[in-house]
Each structure stands twice: as structure tokens, then as C-alpha cells.
PDB file of C-alpha atoms in Angstrom:
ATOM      1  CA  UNK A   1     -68.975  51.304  50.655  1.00  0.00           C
ATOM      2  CA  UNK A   2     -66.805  48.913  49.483  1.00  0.00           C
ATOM      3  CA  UNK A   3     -62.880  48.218  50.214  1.00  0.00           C
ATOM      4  CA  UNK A   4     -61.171  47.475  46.622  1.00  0.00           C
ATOM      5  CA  UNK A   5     -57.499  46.383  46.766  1.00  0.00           C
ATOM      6  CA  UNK A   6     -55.710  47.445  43.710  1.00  0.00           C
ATOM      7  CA  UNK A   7     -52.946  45.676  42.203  1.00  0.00           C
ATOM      8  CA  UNK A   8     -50.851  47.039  39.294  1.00  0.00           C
ATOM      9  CA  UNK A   9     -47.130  47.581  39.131  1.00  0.00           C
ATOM     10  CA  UNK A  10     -47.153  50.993  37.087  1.00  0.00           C
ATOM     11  CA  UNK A  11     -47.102  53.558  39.687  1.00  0.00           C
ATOM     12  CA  UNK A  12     -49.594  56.086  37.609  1.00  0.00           C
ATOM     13  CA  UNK A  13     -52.065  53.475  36.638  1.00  0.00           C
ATOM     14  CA  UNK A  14     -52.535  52.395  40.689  1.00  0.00           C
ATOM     15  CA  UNK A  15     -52.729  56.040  41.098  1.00  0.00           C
ATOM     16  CA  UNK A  16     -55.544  56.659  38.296  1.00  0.00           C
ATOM     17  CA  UNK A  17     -57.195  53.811  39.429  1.00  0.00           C
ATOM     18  CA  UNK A  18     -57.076  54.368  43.056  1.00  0.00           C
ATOM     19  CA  UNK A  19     -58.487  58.259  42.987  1.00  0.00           C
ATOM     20  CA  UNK A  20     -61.292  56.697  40.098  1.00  0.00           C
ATOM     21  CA  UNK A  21     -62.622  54.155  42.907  1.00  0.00           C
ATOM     22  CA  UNK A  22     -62.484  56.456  45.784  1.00  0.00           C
ATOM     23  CA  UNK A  23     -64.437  58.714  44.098  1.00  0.00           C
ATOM     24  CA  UNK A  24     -67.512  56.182  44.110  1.00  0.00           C
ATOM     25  CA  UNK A  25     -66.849  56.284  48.029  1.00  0.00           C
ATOM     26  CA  UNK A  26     -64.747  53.458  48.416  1.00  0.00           C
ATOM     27  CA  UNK A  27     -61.924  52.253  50.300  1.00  0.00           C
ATOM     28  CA  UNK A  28     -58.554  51.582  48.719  1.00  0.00           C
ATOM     29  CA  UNK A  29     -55.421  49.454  49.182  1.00  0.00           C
ATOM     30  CA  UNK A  30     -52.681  49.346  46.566  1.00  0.00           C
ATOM     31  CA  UNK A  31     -49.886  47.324  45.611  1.00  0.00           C
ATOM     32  CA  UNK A  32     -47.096  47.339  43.038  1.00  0.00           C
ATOM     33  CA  UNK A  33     -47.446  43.853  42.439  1.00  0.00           C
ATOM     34  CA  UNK A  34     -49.172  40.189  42.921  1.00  0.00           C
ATOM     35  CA  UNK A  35     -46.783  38.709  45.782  1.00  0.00           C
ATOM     36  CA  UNK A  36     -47.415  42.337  47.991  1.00  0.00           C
ATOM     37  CA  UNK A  37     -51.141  41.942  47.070  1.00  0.00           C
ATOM     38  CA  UNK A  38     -51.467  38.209  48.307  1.00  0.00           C
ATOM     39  CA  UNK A  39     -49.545  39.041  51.193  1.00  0.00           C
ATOM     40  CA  UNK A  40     -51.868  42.663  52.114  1.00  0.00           C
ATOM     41  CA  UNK A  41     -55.111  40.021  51.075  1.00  0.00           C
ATOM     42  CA  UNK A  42     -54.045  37.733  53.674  1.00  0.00           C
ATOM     43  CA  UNK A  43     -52.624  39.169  56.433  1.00  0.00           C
ATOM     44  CA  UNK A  44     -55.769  42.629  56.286  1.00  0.00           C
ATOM     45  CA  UNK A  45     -58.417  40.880  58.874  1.00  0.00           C
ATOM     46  CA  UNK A  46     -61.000  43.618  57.592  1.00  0.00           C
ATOM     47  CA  UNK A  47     -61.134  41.795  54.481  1.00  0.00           C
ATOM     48  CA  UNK A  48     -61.698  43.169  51.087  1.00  0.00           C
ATOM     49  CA  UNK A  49     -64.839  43.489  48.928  1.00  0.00           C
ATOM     50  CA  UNK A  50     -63.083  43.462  45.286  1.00  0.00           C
ATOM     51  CA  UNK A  51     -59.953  42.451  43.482  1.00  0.00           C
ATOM     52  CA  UNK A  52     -58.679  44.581  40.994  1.00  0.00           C
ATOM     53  CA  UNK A  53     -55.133  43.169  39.411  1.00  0.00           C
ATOM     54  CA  UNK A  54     -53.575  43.610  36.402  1.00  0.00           C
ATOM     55  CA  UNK A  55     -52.273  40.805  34.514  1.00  0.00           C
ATOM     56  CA  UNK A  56     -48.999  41.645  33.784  1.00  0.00           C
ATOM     57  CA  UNK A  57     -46.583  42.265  36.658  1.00  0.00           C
ATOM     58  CA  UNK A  58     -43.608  40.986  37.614  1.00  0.00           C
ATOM     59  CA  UNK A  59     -42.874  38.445  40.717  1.00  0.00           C
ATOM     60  CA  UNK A  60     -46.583  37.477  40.592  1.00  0.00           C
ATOM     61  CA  UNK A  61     -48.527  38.045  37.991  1.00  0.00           C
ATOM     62  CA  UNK A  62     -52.184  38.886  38.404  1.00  0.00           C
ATOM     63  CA  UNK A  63     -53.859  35.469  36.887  1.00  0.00           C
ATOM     64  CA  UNK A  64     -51.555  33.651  39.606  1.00  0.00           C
ATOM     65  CA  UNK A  65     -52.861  36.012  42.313  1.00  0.00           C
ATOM     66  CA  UNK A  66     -56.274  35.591  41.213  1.00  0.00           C
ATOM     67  CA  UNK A  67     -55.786  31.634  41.356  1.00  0.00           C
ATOM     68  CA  UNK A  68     -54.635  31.876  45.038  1.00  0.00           C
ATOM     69  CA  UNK A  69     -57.509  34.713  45.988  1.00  0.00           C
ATOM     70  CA  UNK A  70     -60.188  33.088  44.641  1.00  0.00           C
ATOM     71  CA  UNK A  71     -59.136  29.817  46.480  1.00  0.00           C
ATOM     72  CA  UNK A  72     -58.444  31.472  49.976  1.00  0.00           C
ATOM     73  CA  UNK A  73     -60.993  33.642  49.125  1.00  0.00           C
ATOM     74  CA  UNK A  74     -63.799  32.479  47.598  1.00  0.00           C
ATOM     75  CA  UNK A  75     -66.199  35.264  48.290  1.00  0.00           C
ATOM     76  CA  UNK A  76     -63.886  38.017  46.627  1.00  0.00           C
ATOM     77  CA  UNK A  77     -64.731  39.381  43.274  1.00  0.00           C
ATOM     78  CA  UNK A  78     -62.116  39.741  40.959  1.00  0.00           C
ATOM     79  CA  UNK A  79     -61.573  41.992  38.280  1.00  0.00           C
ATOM     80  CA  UNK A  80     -58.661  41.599  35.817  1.00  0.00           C
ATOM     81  CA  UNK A  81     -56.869  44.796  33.951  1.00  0.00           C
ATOM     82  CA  UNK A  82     -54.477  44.061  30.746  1.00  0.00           C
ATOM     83  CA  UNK A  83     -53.978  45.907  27.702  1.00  0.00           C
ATOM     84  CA  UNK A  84     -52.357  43.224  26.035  1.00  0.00           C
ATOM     85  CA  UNK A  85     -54.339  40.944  23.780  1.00  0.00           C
ATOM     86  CA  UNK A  86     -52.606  37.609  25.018  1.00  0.00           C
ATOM     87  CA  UNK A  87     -53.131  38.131  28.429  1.00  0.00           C
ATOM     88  CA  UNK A  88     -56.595  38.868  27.962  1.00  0.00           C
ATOM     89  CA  UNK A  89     -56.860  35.549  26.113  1.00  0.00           C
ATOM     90  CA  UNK A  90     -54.743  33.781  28.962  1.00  0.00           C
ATOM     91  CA  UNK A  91     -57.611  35.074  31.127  1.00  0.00           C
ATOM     92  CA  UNK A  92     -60.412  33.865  29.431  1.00  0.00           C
ATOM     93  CA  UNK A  93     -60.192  30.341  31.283  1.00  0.00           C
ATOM     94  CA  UNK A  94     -61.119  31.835  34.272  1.00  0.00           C
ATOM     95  CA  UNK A  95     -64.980  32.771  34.149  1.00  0.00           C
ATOM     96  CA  UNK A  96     -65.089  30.656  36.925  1.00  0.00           C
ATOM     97  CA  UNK A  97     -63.519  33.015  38.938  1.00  0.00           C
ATOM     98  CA  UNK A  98     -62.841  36.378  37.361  1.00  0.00           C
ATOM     99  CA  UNK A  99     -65.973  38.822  36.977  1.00  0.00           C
ATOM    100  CA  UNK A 100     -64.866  40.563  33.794  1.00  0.00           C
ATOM    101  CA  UNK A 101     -61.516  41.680  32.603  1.00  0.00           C
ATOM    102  CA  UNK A 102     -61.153  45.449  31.798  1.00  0.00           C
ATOM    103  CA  UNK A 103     -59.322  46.229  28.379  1.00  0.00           C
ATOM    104  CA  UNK A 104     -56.418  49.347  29.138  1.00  0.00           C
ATOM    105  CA  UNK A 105     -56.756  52.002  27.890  1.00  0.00           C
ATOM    106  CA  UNK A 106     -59.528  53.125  29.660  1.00  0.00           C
ATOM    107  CA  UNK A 107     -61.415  56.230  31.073  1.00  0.00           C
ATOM    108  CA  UNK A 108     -61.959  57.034  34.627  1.00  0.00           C
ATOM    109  CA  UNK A 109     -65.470  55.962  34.048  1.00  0.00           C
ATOM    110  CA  UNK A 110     -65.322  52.716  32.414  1.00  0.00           C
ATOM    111  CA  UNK A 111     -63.153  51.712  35.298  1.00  0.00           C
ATOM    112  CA  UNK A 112     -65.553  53.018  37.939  1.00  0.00           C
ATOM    113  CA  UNK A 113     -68.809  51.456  35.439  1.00  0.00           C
ATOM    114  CA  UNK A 114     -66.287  48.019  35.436  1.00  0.00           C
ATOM    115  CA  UNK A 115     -65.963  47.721  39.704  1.00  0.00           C
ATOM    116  CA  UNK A 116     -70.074  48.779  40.167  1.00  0.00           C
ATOM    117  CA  UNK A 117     -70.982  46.481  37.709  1.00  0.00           C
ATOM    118  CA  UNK A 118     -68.499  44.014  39.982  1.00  0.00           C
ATOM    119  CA  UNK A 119     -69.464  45.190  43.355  1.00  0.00           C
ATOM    120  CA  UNK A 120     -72.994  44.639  41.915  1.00  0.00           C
ATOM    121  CA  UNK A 121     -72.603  40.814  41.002  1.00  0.00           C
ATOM    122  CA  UNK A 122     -71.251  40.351  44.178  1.00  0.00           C
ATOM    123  CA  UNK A 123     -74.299  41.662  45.856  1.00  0.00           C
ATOM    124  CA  UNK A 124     -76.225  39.234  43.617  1.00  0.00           C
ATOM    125  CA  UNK A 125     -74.031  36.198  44.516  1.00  0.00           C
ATOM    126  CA  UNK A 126     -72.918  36.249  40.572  1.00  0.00           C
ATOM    127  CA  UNK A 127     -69.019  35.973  39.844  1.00  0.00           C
TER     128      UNK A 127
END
């Protein structure tokens, strides 16, 4: 299975998020925010399979923490959360290097359809 670090600076959302993912069998590693998640992508030798960040979080936000991933990391998948309409826009610049961006609301299952279909692409060598 997979290790997916989760990045998202509302306590029940990592939570929700976390318990969806490890229910597919996978590994999780949270953070409250884009500066703890750099620092847990870098300094984890195991490495990690998927990104998921939300966009909007203080300190770092999560399209400056997929910039830096996806250059120190070019083999991680990304996947970006945001239930605000701007940020989804902001993220739309970066098909290059973000799989998909996942609209919040969302149910336990579209989140756990969103990282297969991820997990998936990067299995096929498709961002």
C-alpha cells in the first residue's frame, strides 16, 4: 500500500481524511500545515507515495508546498484540496504538476475514489 502524507490545517478535516485513506490500507502522515509538511517530506527517508494538501493554510500554503515537492520530488503525486473557488482557479496553472484538485465538501468516498485514481496515475507514470 501506499504512504499518503496529508496536509491540511483544520484539525477535523486531517482527521476525516486520514481515517478515509487508511481505510484503503494505506499509510498516513499528517500535518497542520505546508512548512511542517515540507519539513516531514524532506527529512522521512521512507519517502512518500502521494501528496495530499490543501490550498489554504497559513505559513505555507499548499500551491507553495506543491511547487517545492514537485521540484525535490519529482516522482510524488500531488493532490490539491480547496473549497474555495479562487484557489481552485489559482491551481489550475499547475497540471504540470498537480494530479487533480478535489473540490471540499466531499464524502469519504470521493476522497478515497480522488487518491486511487492518483495512486493509479502514478503507477502509469501519468501526473
Amino acid at each position: 500500500m501506499a504512504r499518503i502524507l496529508i496536509a491540511d490545517d483544520e484539525d477535523s478535516m486531517r482527521l476525516l481524511v486520514a481515517r478515509a485513506v487508511a481505510m484503503d490500507g494505506h499509510e498516513t502522515v499528517t500535518a497542520a500545515d505546508g512548512a511542517e509538511a515540507l519539513d516531514i517530506l524532506t527529512g522521512d527517508a521512507r519517502g512518500f507515495d502521494l501528496l495530499l494538501t490543501d490550498i489554504k493554510m497559513p505559513i505555507m500554503d499548499g500551491i507553495a508546498l506543491a511547487l517545492a515537492a514537485a521540484r525535490d520530488f519529482p516522482n510524488l503525486v500531488i493532490l490539491l484540496m480547496t473549497g474555495f473557488a479562487d484557489q481552485r482557479e489559482r491551481a489550475s496553472g499547475l497540471n504540470a504538476i498537480v494530479h487533480d484538485v478535489v473540490t471540499k465538501p466531499f464524502s469519504v468516498a470521493d476522497i478515497r475514489a480522488a487518491v486511487a485514481g492518483a495512486l493509479t496515475a502514478r503507477q502509469t507514470g501519468k501526473r
